[in-house]
XYZ file of C-alpha atoms in Angstrom:
705
model
C -0.449 -18.237 -6.218
C 0.351 -21.195 -4.235
C 3.605 -21.355 -5.207
C 3.776 -17.576 -4.160
C 2.670 -18.432 -1.071
C 5.075 -21.454 -0.654
C 8.184 -19.259 -1.993
C 7.536 -16.332 0.029
C 6.177 -17.702 3.265
C 7.931 -17.244 6.901
C 7.678 -19.596 9.664
C 8.693 -19.585 12.945
C 9.552 -23.952 13.322
C 11.498 -26.126 11.381
C 8.767 -27.661 10.182
C 7.902 -26.721 6.463
C 4.709 -24.976 5.104
C 2.463 -27.332 2.869
C 0.235 -25.974 0.427
C -3.212 -27.460 -0.228
C -6.053 -26.438 -2.334
C -9.488 -27.814 -1.700
C -12.554 -26.919 -3.654
C -11.024 -23.038 -4.408
C -10.285 -22.770 -0.408
C -6.684 -21.993 0.606
C -5.367 -24.669 2.942
C -1.993 -23.707 4.287
C -0.045 -26.223 6.833
C 0.849 -24.696 10.300
C 3.213 -25.816 12.907
C 1.757 -27.863 15.275
C -0.270 -25.744 18.254
C -0.812 -23.002 16.250
C -4.068 -21.656 16.378
C -6.309 -18.497 15.081
C -8.003 -18.121 18.587
C -4.648 -17.347 20.009
C -3.495 -14.833 17.554
C -3.455 -11.071 19.128
C -5.129 -8.058 18.264
C -2.507 -7.561 15.629
C 0.189 -9.983 14.780
C 3.311 -9.723 12.945
C 6.238 -12.103 11.986
C 9.475 -10.988 10.623
C 9.093 -7.785 12.050
C 12.766 -6.301 11.559
C 11.913 -6.251 7.424
C 9.089 -4.256 7.853
C 10.433 -0.776 8.081
C 9.221 1.053 4.949
C 9.446 4.825 3.943
C 7.078 6.415 5.284
C 6.262 9.813 6.827
C 4.867 9.438 10.234
C 2.734 12.410 11.631
C 0.241 12.115 14.638
C -3.508 12.810 14.274
C -4.258 14.619 17.347
C -7.950 14.852 16.201
C -9.898 14.477 19.664
C -11.140 10.830 19.649
C -13.267 8.967 22.032
C -12.994 4.983 21.427
C -15.951 3.288 22.807
C -15.316 0.312 21.427
C -11.429 -0.015 20.286
C -9.098 -3.072 19.239
C -6.347 -3.700 20.828
C -3.097 -1.803 20.434
C -1.202 -2.527 17.839
C 2.819 -3.929 18.637
C 5.303 -1.138 18.305
C 7.745 -1.513 15.495
C 11.206 0.422 15.643
C 11.247 3.155 13.181
C 14.965 4.099 12.539
C 13.881 7.876 11.789
C 10.974 9.585 10.264
C 13.358 10.374 7.094
C 14.640 6.392 6.617
C 13.935 5.404 3.312
C 13.710 1.404 2.232
C 12.188 0.361 -1.310
C 9.069 -1.803 -0.979
C 10.924 -4.209 -3.118
C 13.653 -4.561 -0.917
C 11.225 -6.174 2.015
C 9.276 -8.626 -0.138
C 8.956 -11.057 2.212
C 7.550 -8.624 4.690
C 4.194 -8.385 6.409
C 3.992 -5.557 4.446
C 2.994 -7.668 1.420
C 0.610 -9.664 2.825
C -2.296 -8.660 5.893
C -4.850 -10.671 7.297
C -7.880 -8.818 8.753
C -10.376 -11.274 10.675
C -13.299 -11.335 12.031
C -14.685 -8.349 10.543
C -17.917 -7.000 9.245
C -17.325 -6.970 5.713
C -19.873 -3.930 3.810
C -20.197 -3.614 0.061
C -22.740 -1.373 -1.188
C -25.106 -4.746 -1.868
C -24.800 -7.077 1.141
C -22.813 -7.467 4.813
C -21.206 -10.625 5.445
C -19.165 -11.843 8.621
C -15.831 -12.510 6.765
C -12.098 -12.742 7.179
C -10.414 -11.195 4.600
C -6.507 -12.007 2.973
C -4.781 -9.286 0.960
C -1.368 -9.859 -0.735
C 0.869 -7.690 -2.970
C -1.801 -4.769 -2.765
C -4.959 -7.071 -3.943
C -7.273 -8.457 -2.265
C -7.139 -12.345 -2.484
C -10.153 -14.057 -0.787
C -13.357 -12.708 1.310
C -14.713 -15.721 3.220
C -15.175 -17.585 6.164
C -11.654 -17.753 8.675
C -12.497 -21.619 9.115
C -11.476 -22.188 5.281
C -8.229 -20.181 5.439
C -4.957 -20.579 7.056
C -3.189 -17.977 7.749
C 0.615 -18.014 5.785
C 3.418 -17.338 7.898
C 5.062 -13.811 7.259
C 1.581 -12.421 7.471
C 0.323 -9.696 9.694
C -3.005 -10.089 11.233
C -5.360 -7.305 12.379
C -8.380 -8.245 14.131
C -11.534 -6.111 13.250
C -14.082 -7.670 15.862
C -16.704 -5.110 16.355
C -15.773 -3.284 13.330
C -16.587 -2.369 9.695
C -14.363 -3.701 6.913
C -15.660 -1.060 4.212
C -14.354 -0.362 0.513
C -11.761 2.877 0.373
C -13.756 6.131 0.040
C -13.950 7.204 -3.679
C -13.458 11.279 -3.577
C -14.887 12.364 -7.403
C -14.440 16.344 -6.936
C -11.127 17.500 -6.139
C -9.037 20.759 -6.570
C -5.728 20.648 -5.356
C -3.009 22.847 -6.144
C -5.275 24.892 -8.254
C -4.817 28.562 -9.709
C -7.782 30.370 -9.371
C -8.786 34.045 -8.685
C -5.037 35.252 -8.650
C -3.964 32.450 -5.907
C -3.360 29.089 -6.071
C -5.121 26.499 -3.551
C -2.784 25.900 -0.388
C -3.473 21.579 -0.454
C -1.292 20.652 -3.009
C -1.652 17.115 -4.101
C 0.710 15.799 -1.222
C -1.242 17.365 1.538
C -4.409 16.863 -0.060
C -4.424 13.343 -0.719
C -2.582 12.602 2.742
C -5.254 14.313 4.275
C -7.852 12.218 2.475
C -5.760 8.972 3.488
C -6.076 10.596 7.390
C -10.411 10.890 6.468
C -10.651 6.964 4.760
C -10.430 8.340 1.176
C -8.178 6.260 -0.619
C -8.814 7.492 -4.524
C -9.388 10.874 -5.779
C -10.375 12.402 -8.690
C -8.947 15.702 -9.685
C -10.301 18.281 -12.385
C -7.888 19.684 -15.222
C -8.772 23.253 -15.887
C -7.115 24.378 -19.160
C -6.912 28.178 -19.452
C -9.146 29.782 -22.214
C -7.546 28.810 -25.536
C -4.512 26.364 -23.851
C -4.718 23.073 -25.291
C -5.891 20.308 -22.986
C -2.773 18.150 -23.975
C -0.619 20.541 -22.323
C -3.244 21.052 -19.667
C -3.533 17.083 -18.746
C 0.218 16.997 -18.497
C 0.705 19.835 -16.222
C -1.665 18.344 -13.881
C 0.162 14.661 -14.246
C 3.137 16.597 -13.224
C 2.335 18.326 -10.511
C 0.116 15.208 -9.378
C 2.644 12.045 -9.926
C 5.067 12.706 -7.796
C 3.177 13.727 -5.272
C 0.355 11.585 -4.533
C -0.062 9.258 -1.722
C -3.097 7.223 -2.937
C -4.354 6.306 -6.212
C -6.032 9.204 -8.157
C -7.521 9.899 -11.287
C -8.532 13.337 -13.569
C -11.330 14.671 -15.649
C -10.841 17.712 -17.983
C -12.355 20.806 -18.293
C -13.900 22.247 -21.706
C -13.181 25.658 -20.648
C -13.445 27.077 -24.290
C -14.637 25.136 -27.642
C -13.333 24.428 -30.748
C -12.117 21.689 -33.581
C -9.182 21.082 -31.593
C -10.691 20.823 -28.597
C -12.612 18.124 -30.186
C -9.903 15.976 -31.391
C -7.865 16.720 -28.220
C -11.193 15.563 -26.401
C -10.843 12.073 -28.662
C -6.694 11.479 -28.006
C -7.497 12.341 -24.444
C -10.100 9.217 -24.455
C -7.725 6.828 -26.422
C -4.523 7.819 -25.342
C -4.486 9.831 -22.085
C -6.827 7.327 -19.553
C -9.570 10.301 -19.225
C -13.219 9.451 -19.757
C -14.941 12.821 -18.221
C -15.167 15.953 -19.171
C -16.302 18.739 -16.998
C -18.191 21.949 -18.850
C -19.100 25.156 -16.866
C -22.423 27.201 -17.387
C -21.171 29.995 -15.059
C -17.701 32.085 -14.528
C -19.201 33.873 -17.514
C -15.647 35.189 -19.446
C -13.391 32.332 -18.127
C -14.999 28.988 -18.313
C -18.354 29.368 -19.333
C -19.797 27.724 -22.843
C -23.268 28.669 -24.398
C -26.011 26.253 -24.952
C -25.073 25.678 -28.389
C -21.162 24.999 -27.305
C -22.832 22.587 -24.404
C -24.653 20.512 -27.020
C -21.304 20.016 -29.023
C -19.444 18.944 -25.949
C -22.390 16.469 -25.103
C -22.398 15.104 -28.333
C -18.642 14.272 -28.514
C -18.683 12.608 -25.301
C -21.223 10.260 -26.541
C -19.432 9.748 -29.565
C -16.482 8.716 -27.432
C -18.030 6.694 -24.668
C -17.292 9.393 -22.034
C -19.238 10.800 -19.439
C -20.725 14.556 -19.514
C -20.199 16.568 -16.017
C -21.628 19.728 -15.891
C -21.494 22.805 -13.036
C -24.949 24.272 -13.356
C -25.472 27.912 -12.803
C -26.588 30.497 -14.871
C -23.751 32.764 -15.082
C -25.572 35.325 -17.541
C -27.559 36.127 -14.626
C -24.953 35.668 -11.757
C -22.955 38.301 -13.902
C -25.888 40.792 -13.957
C -26.999 40.033 -10.106
C -23.242 40.994 -8.972
C -22.993 44.005 -10.795
C -26.335 45.315 -9.210
C -25.219 43.701 -5.681
C -22.032 45.850 -5.669
C -23.902 49.001 -7.410
C -25.714 48.834 -4.343
C -23.461 48.469 -1.901
C -23.257 44.791 -0.961
C -19.734 44.121 -0.998
C -19.421 41.505 2.096
C -19.691 37.666 1.396
C -23.622 37.888 1.986
C -23.435 38.764 -1.822
C -22.155 36.037 -3.377
C -25.412 33.800 -2.003
C -27.516 36.849 -2.830
C -26.379 36.809 -6.547
C -26.504 32.911 -6.894
C -29.795 32.106 -5.402
C -31.848 28.312 -5.588
C -33.181 29.217 -9.095
C -30.238 30.288 -10.987
C -29.003 26.711 -10.265
C -32.211 25.089 -10.961
C -32.597 26.994 -14.039
C -29.329 25.564 -14.992
C -29.341 22.136 -13.970
C -32.892 21.847 -15.592
C -31.381 23.044 -18.960
C -28.314 20.531 -19.014
C -30.322 17.891 -18.297
C -32.167 18.690 -21.686
C -29.546 19.245 -23.581
C -27.916 16.187 -22.722
C -30.879 14.162 -23.371
C -31.377 15.557 -26.865
C -27.572 14.945 -27.256
C -27.995 11.208 -26.271
C -25.647 11.686 -23.511
C -25.147 10.468 -19.988
C -24.757 13.691 -17.896
C -23.013 13.720 -14.133
C -24.174 17.156 -12.545
C -21.535 18.143 -10.008
C -22.060 19.719 -6.814
C -25.967 19.736 -5.982
C -25.864 22.083 -3.157
C -29.939 23.234 -3.068
C -33.144 21.712 -2.647
C -34.472 23.102 -5.863
C -31.974 21.719 -7.681
C -32.305 18.718 -6.318
C -35.464 18.294 -7.668
C -34.457 19.313 -11.162
C -32.255 16.016 -10.864
C -34.965 13.860 -9.482
C -37.464 15.103 -12.120
C -34.964 14.507 -14.782
C -34.355 10.909 -13.840
C -38.193 10.146 -13.848
C -38.396 11.735 -16.982
C -35.641 9.811 -18.294
C -36.515 6.375 -16.582
C -33.635 6.728 -14.395
C -31.130 6.649 -17.524
C -28.402 8.941 -17.892
C -28.681 11.691 -15.301
C -26.597 11.314 -12.385
C -26.247 13.682 -9.189
C -23.248 14.493 -6.733
C -23.704 16.846 -3.460
C -21.040 17.555 -1.556
C -19.873 16.989 2.420
C -20.207 20.856 2.918
C -23.610 20.782 1.453
C -24.463 18.132 4.289
C -22.810 19.134 6.962
C -23.503 22.862 7.166
C -25.486 25.860 5.604
C -25.355 29.107 4.305
C -26.342 31.108 7.420
C -22.614 31.336 8.052
C -22.714 34.020 5.105
C -24.564 36.536 7.561
C -21.885 36.072 10.131
C -20.361 39.145 11.762
C -17.212 37.650 11.210
C -15.946 38.911 7.752
C -13.220 36.115 7.709
C -15.716 33.301 9.153
C -18.416 33.971 6.517
C -15.453 34.459 3.587
C -14.317 31.170 4.210
C -17.579 29.663 3.435
C -17.712 30.730 -0.048
C -17.737 28.521 -2.484
C -19.823 28.190 -5.796
C -22.688 26.822 -6.220
C -23.607 28.678 -2.521
C -24.390 26.857 0.557
C -28.204 27.523 1.138
C -29.655 29.360 4.047
C -32.557 26.871 4.346
C -31.783 24.558 6.967
C -33.832 21.527 5.708
C -31.299 21.331 2.513
C -28.917 18.793 4.216
C -31.121 16.279 5.141
C -33.537 16.713 2.364
C -30.132 16.058 -0.049
C -29.375 12.967 2.037
C -32.768 11.338 1.757
C -31.919 11.676 -2.292
C -29.108 9.954 -1.377
C -30.546 6.909 0.113
C -31.533 3.771 -1.349
C -35.349 3.493 -2.434
C -35.871 0.366 -0.981
C -34.509 2.100 2.502
C -37.365 4.815 2.671
C -40.645 3.474 1.244
C -14.433 27.979 5.666
C -17.562 28.512 3.511
C -18.143 30.009 -0.035
C -17.979 27.608 -3.239
C -19.393 28.176 -6.591
C -22.625 27.134 -6.502
C -22.537 28.926 -2.869
C -23.623 27.054 0.345
C -27.056 27.744 0.851
C -28.177 30.183 4.175
C -31.570 28.125 4.623
C -30.886 25.826 7.921
C -32.857 23.518 6.374
C -31.135 22.732 3.001
C -28.705 20.567 4.593
C -31.766 18.358 5.555
C -33.288 18.509 2.043
C -30.243 17.612 0.264
C -29.791 14.243 2.367
C -33.068 13.468 1.629
C -32.323 13.520 -2.202
C -29.142 11.045 -1.417
C -31.301 8.912 0.324
C -33.907 8.153 -2.733
C -30.928 7.865 -4.954
C -31.736 10.662 -7.004
C -28.156 11.658 -5.777
C -25.652 8.901 -6.326
C -22.668 10.409 -4.976
C -20.636 12.674 -1.941
C -17.765 14.756 -2.916
C -15.854 17.525 -1.312
C -15.235 20.307 -3.819
C -11.976 20.512 -1.879
C -10.390 23.695 -2.628
C -8.904 25.492 -0.005
C -7.681 28.861 0.774
C -6.206 30.796 3.936
C -7.478 33.878 5.478
C -4.886 35.901 3.598
C -6.184 34.839 0.211
C -9.816 35.005 1.141
C -9.024 38.404 1.562
C -8.448 39.272 -1.966
C -12.256 39.398 -2.072
C -12.323 42.243 1.336
C -13.925 44.719 -0.701
C -15.772 43.080 -3.457
C -17.398 39.482 -2.603
C -17.194 38.548 -6.281
C -13.036 38.565 -5.847
C -13.352 35.978 -3.106
C -11.742 32.676 -3.876
C -13.984 30.113 -4.041
C -13.562 27.305 -2.262
C -13.707 24.988 0.954
C -12.341 21.941 2.595
C -13.696 18.417 3.056
C -11.730 15.938 1.687
C -10.565 14.980 5.126
C -13.742 14.895 6.445
C -16.201 13.820 3.933
C -16.531 10.178 5.178
C -17.340 11.178 8.874
C -19.881 14.119 7.648
C -21.779 11.471 5.617
C -21.545 8.700 8.109
C -22.546 11.231 11.236
C -25.608 12.670 8.894
C -26.492 9.704 7.001
C -26.340 6.752 9.300
C -26.287 8.327 12.798
C -29.493 9.757 11.802
C -30.653 6.897 10.306
C -31.838 8.130 6.972
C -28.983 5.229 5.170
C -27.657 2.078 6.067
C -24.179 0.973 6.114
C -24.606 -0.584 2.528
C -25.605 2.528 1.152
C -23.097 4.977 2.977
C -20.407 2.531 1.046
C -22.328 3.133 -2.188
C -22.514 6.660 -1.953
C -19.373 7.065 -0.766
C -17.128 5.007 -2.662
C -19.494 2.440 -5.345
C -21.001 4.893 -7.374
C -18.390 6.661 -8.050
C -16.053 3.772 -9.120
C -19.125 2.365 -11.336
C -19.919 5.517 -13.089
C -16.229 6.642 -13.714
C -15.206 3.019 -15.081
C -13.098 2.014 -11.979
C -15.174 -0.865 -10.619
C -14.903 -3.414 -9.334
C -11.089 -2.690 -8.784
C -12.203 0.621 -6.762
C -15.462 0.626 -4.911
C -15.521 -3.179 -3.832
C -14.338 -5.524 -1.402
C -13.777 -8.947 -3.285
C -11.132 -11.349 -4.818
C -9.145 -9.239 -7.407
C -9.889 -5.746 -6.131
C -7.483 -3.178 -5.269
C -6.488 -3.919 -1.734
C -8.055 -0.557 -0.470
C -10.437 -0.393 2.344
C -10.816 1.253 5.858
C -11.730 -0.595 9.109
C -14.027 1.506 10.496
C -15.441 1.963 14.214
C -18.512 2.968 14.074
C -19.011 3.642 17.670
C -15.636 5.918 18.267
C -16.183 9.638 18.079
C -13.921 12.432 16.642
C -14.502 15.948 17.163
C -13.623 18.009 13.836
C -10.987 21.130 14.242
C -8.686 22.831 12.003
C -6.158 22.629 14.962
C -6.016 19.216 14.671
C -6.738 18.124 10.984
C -4.291 17.383 8.186
C -4.820 19.777 5.723
C -3.146 23.036 4.733
C -5.792 25.424 5.341
C -6.203 27.423 8.520
C -10.137 27.109 9.028
C -12.645 23.675 8.485
C -15.872 24.916 7.709
C -17.154 21.842 10.244
C -15.344 23.168 13.063
C -16.676 21.412 16.667
C -19.061 18.934 14.581
C -18.985 15.865 16.708
C -18.969 12.548 14.452
C -19.571 9.197 15.495
C -17.731 7.201 12.679
C -13.731 7.067 12.945
C -11.330 4.840 10.483
C -9.266 2.648 12.758
C -6.843 1.671 10.053
C -6.622 2.606 6.483
C -5.185 0.172 3.819
C -3.924 1.728 0.418
C -3.015 -0.770 -1.979
C -2.442 -3.235 0.501
C -0.516 -1.142 2.922
C -1.492 0.253 6.591
C -1.298 3.838 5.711
C -3.293 4.712 9.183
C -3.231 3.323 12.309
C -3.528 4.014 15.726
C -4.219 7.873 14.955
C -0.887 7.797 13.103
C -0.849 8.771 9.055
C 2.501 6.875 7.225
C 2.662 8.076 3.762
C 5.137 8.611 1.567
C 5.122 11.120 -1.552
C 4.512 9.691 -5.014
C 3.426 6.164 -3.604
C 0.306 6.164 -5.385
C -0.559 5.576 -9.103
C -2.648 7.566 -11.794
C -5.616 5.149 -12.692
C -6.835 5.127 -16.470
C -10.691 5.475 -16.668
C -11.835 3.603 -19.710
C -14.511 4.582 -21.898
C -17.863 3.535 -22.080
C -18.525 2.758 -18.340
C -20.974 -0.284 -18.251
C -22.935 1.088 -15.201
C -23.671 4.046 -17.382
C -23.561 2.966 -20.968
C -25.434 0.136 -20.833
C -28.576 1.724 -18.884
C -28.782 4.534 -21.174
C -28.653 2.227 -24.398
C -31.403 -0.715 -22.450
C -28.686 -3.210 -22.787
C -29.297 -6.662 -20.982
C -26.647 -7.631 -19.057
C -25.259 -11.257 -18.878
C -22.326 -13.649 -17.680
C -20.252 -12.574 -20.403
C -20.561 -8.734 -19.547
C -19.620 -9.129 -16.669
C -16.502 -11.270 -17.317
C -15.797 -8.150 -20.228
C -16.363 -5.565 -17.641
C -13.580 -7.766 -15.487
C -11.439 -7.922 -18.274
C -11.502 -4.229 -18.813
C -10.677 -3.491 -15.651
C -7.591 -5.307 -15.328
C -8.579 -8.222 -13.233
C -8.634 -11.364 -15.654
C -4.992 -12.316 -15.083
C -5.010 -12.320 -11.392
C -5.417 -16.021 -10.086
C -8.110 -15.644 -7.452
C -9.953 -18.113 -4.788
C -13.136 -17.935 -4.118
C -15.460 -20.078 -1.650
C -18.786 -20.956 -2.625
C -21.727 -19.497 -1.060
C -19.401 -15.739 -0.299
C -18.809 -12.572 -1.593
C -18.168 -14.210 -5.589
C -22.036 -15.750 -5.615
C -23.452 -11.552 -4.894
C -24.320 -10.549 -8.227
C -24.363 -6.834 -8.412
C -27.291 -4.728 -9.549
C -26.813 -2.409 -12.514
C -28.598 0.809 -12.236
C -31.714 0.207 -14.425
C -34.170 -2.290 -12.103
C -36.469 -4.570 -13.728
C -39.853 -3.690 -11.815
C -41.075 0.010 -11.184
C -43.769 1.544 -9.372
C -44.413 4.904 -11.284
C -44.447 7.879 -9.121
C -42.636 10.905 -7.747
C -41.026 8.738 -5.506
C -39.644 5.831 -7.520
C -39.670 2.659 -5.519
C -37.411 -0.421 -6.534
C -38.866 -3.609 -6.155
C -35.840 -6.261 -6.126
C -36.014 -9.887 -6.182
C -33.732 -10.426 -3.393
C -34.052 -8.629 -0.329
C -31.379 -6.976 0.640
C -29.275 -7.274 4.027
C -29.201 -4.310 6.059
C -26.450 -3.304 8.620
C -27.117 -5.650 11.972
C -27.863 -3.621 14.985
C -25.491 -5.788 16.624
C -22.833 -3.656 14.601
C -24.338 -0.166 15.055
C -25.369 -0.691 18.969
C -28.794 0.498 19.769
C -30.379 3.404 18.316
C -30.099 6.597 20.279
C -33.205 7.940 21.940
C -34.742 10.367 19.468
C -33.024 9.035 16.448
C -35.236 8.471 13.173
C -35.971 4.816 11.923
C -35.495 5.118 8.275
C -37.812 1.778 8.243
C -40.860 4.168 9.297
C -40.153 7.078 7.509
C -43.094 8.972 5.617
C -40.869 11.500 3.834
C -42.159 12.209 0.259
C -40.991 14.378 -2.172
C -44.166 14.204 -4.065
C -45.317 17.901 -2.686
C -41.840 18.588 -4.237
C -41.835 17.145 -7.672
C -44.676 17.981 -10.786
C -47.934 17.009 -10.034
C -49.298 17.224 -13.524
C -48.198 13.671 -14.613
C -50.405 10.659 -14.708
C -49.663 8.539 -11.490
C -50.632 5.115 -12.331
C -51.274 2.504 -9.361
C -50.379 -0.244 -11.467
C -47.045 -2.010 -11.040
C -45.469 -2.294 -15.210
C -42.933 -3.925 -16.554
C -40.875 -1.265 -18.833
C -38.799 -2.234 -21.906
C -35.203 -2.739 -21.737
C -33.563 0.859 -21.332
C -36.823 2.453 -20.163
C -39.529 4.357 -21.451
C -38.767 7.830 -22.024
C -41.317 10.299 -22.192
C -40.283 13.760 -22.877
C -42.486 17.047 -21.912
C -41.367 18.672 -25.652
């Protein structure tokens, strides 16, 4: 790295730049009189070479900047259509970026540190006193701001053919909206038609996405039918095409639904291949019966969507999927948990199987709104909220789910499938699940349809195309409903919006972490800024926003994708095809080591980095900084058995300093004083010990059969 810096550095004086390395810290000579204290909020040298092919578009979201950084210097751009390859500007500051005086937040700690980025990779995280900024480097002052890993949305559907139409957010519009909101990696779903080759469907999705995406992306593959040929194609996808996750459907009878025997065989194959099984958990047979009854009774409006897919229909399938996966010995990722009842089933399964092998995801939609919208007098408003499973009418559900997302140590248009629930308590309860670590990730399930497309179900709710927005607003909604309310801290926010997804799908530590060797996907986040969500200002192609009018604290000031500043000063600057496909290796350490009771060692950590392609990078660490943090894996050494599992860790985790988030508003909940417990929601039949015990490697499994 010293040679690279020496060759590429640009100086403004006649003095040469000398390079020295002292005990792992980078020390570069600078012209006399240069000082970090004299650096402006945004500095550039050699700005004439910084013009890169971009599509510039202003975001007009209502933003109230309470603690903004200084305005960046203007860089002349000849035309919005001007094209200049990055390789033509190798000495540009576009390849080097220095972020100073920020609070670097990873899932396991917060540190006041500077970050140096070169060629799309994080090269240094540590004290600014130990690093001299090389020439030709742009500097961003992040004083008072958080520097967090770019968001990872594990659940999107761009350009999806569904219900006789196609979702309006294509891979360009969708990923651009993601970047605008602070998400730098998305994972989409390949959904073959019944009888279609998985490999052909995979190639179709790659041909759609590769030339369009503006950020990196991965692919899950749906198992929409079952045969020996499907099993063989799963092997090929894992071994040759960079896929490690397969989604099964227990709903959509006649279209995607598999029976229990087929589910077992898919799960068995996933275990054999080292893949992660995913499941859409709703009882499709009961839903089909309910739809027929409701239509016969004259219920044709959007409210019929939720009435046909009640909470127990989602909960029953969730429990059944967990049991089948456990019998097959396969790790299971339950997508879009939308109700308290389904969240409780995930929590029960995790306790039953000692917190190994079961993972849960909820959606921004479930946390930010509820199913009362299905009864709105405006048909179009109600239909816009249709998704599956549906939003729930219980208003306590969002907080309930958020608390299941939170860390245990901190707690002592609207149709979807499953649908959003109309109970206004549902969002609150979903938040609780996130807070308890019974749910690990937050996705968007972004699958957007416009007004005229939703009208396909004008006289039959079962024909309303399922899907809502969320890829752009996910990060802000989770911050507003989680951090701003005191249910989670900034570290857990990073975990549930980025790190956990990276670990589950084997992208960590390349993604989901700010550390030397990681991809330079990060967000400079202003926790004090406020924006109001609106369809009139969002970057998505849809004409409706289910979070319309929501005021969110927490706004991305800068979004950096692979070292390139793509969001700055409310402007999105991206180019079609600048993102890349991410291969997801099989046997993710986070998932399979815990499932198999494997004990981690230093060699394991080295092997994990090698699998993610980091072993060849020349990294420079400063003792005592991020490289010395030991990443905790999902299976704790000590447990307190009980309905609300607590983790006793050897080292206390650092919570977000009050100086970052400011004083807690009056009336906001203090998560350290929370008395929340889901003991009343969970099975009380188990014997509850008050003695701390050490579980054997891999934990203990006590099934109910």
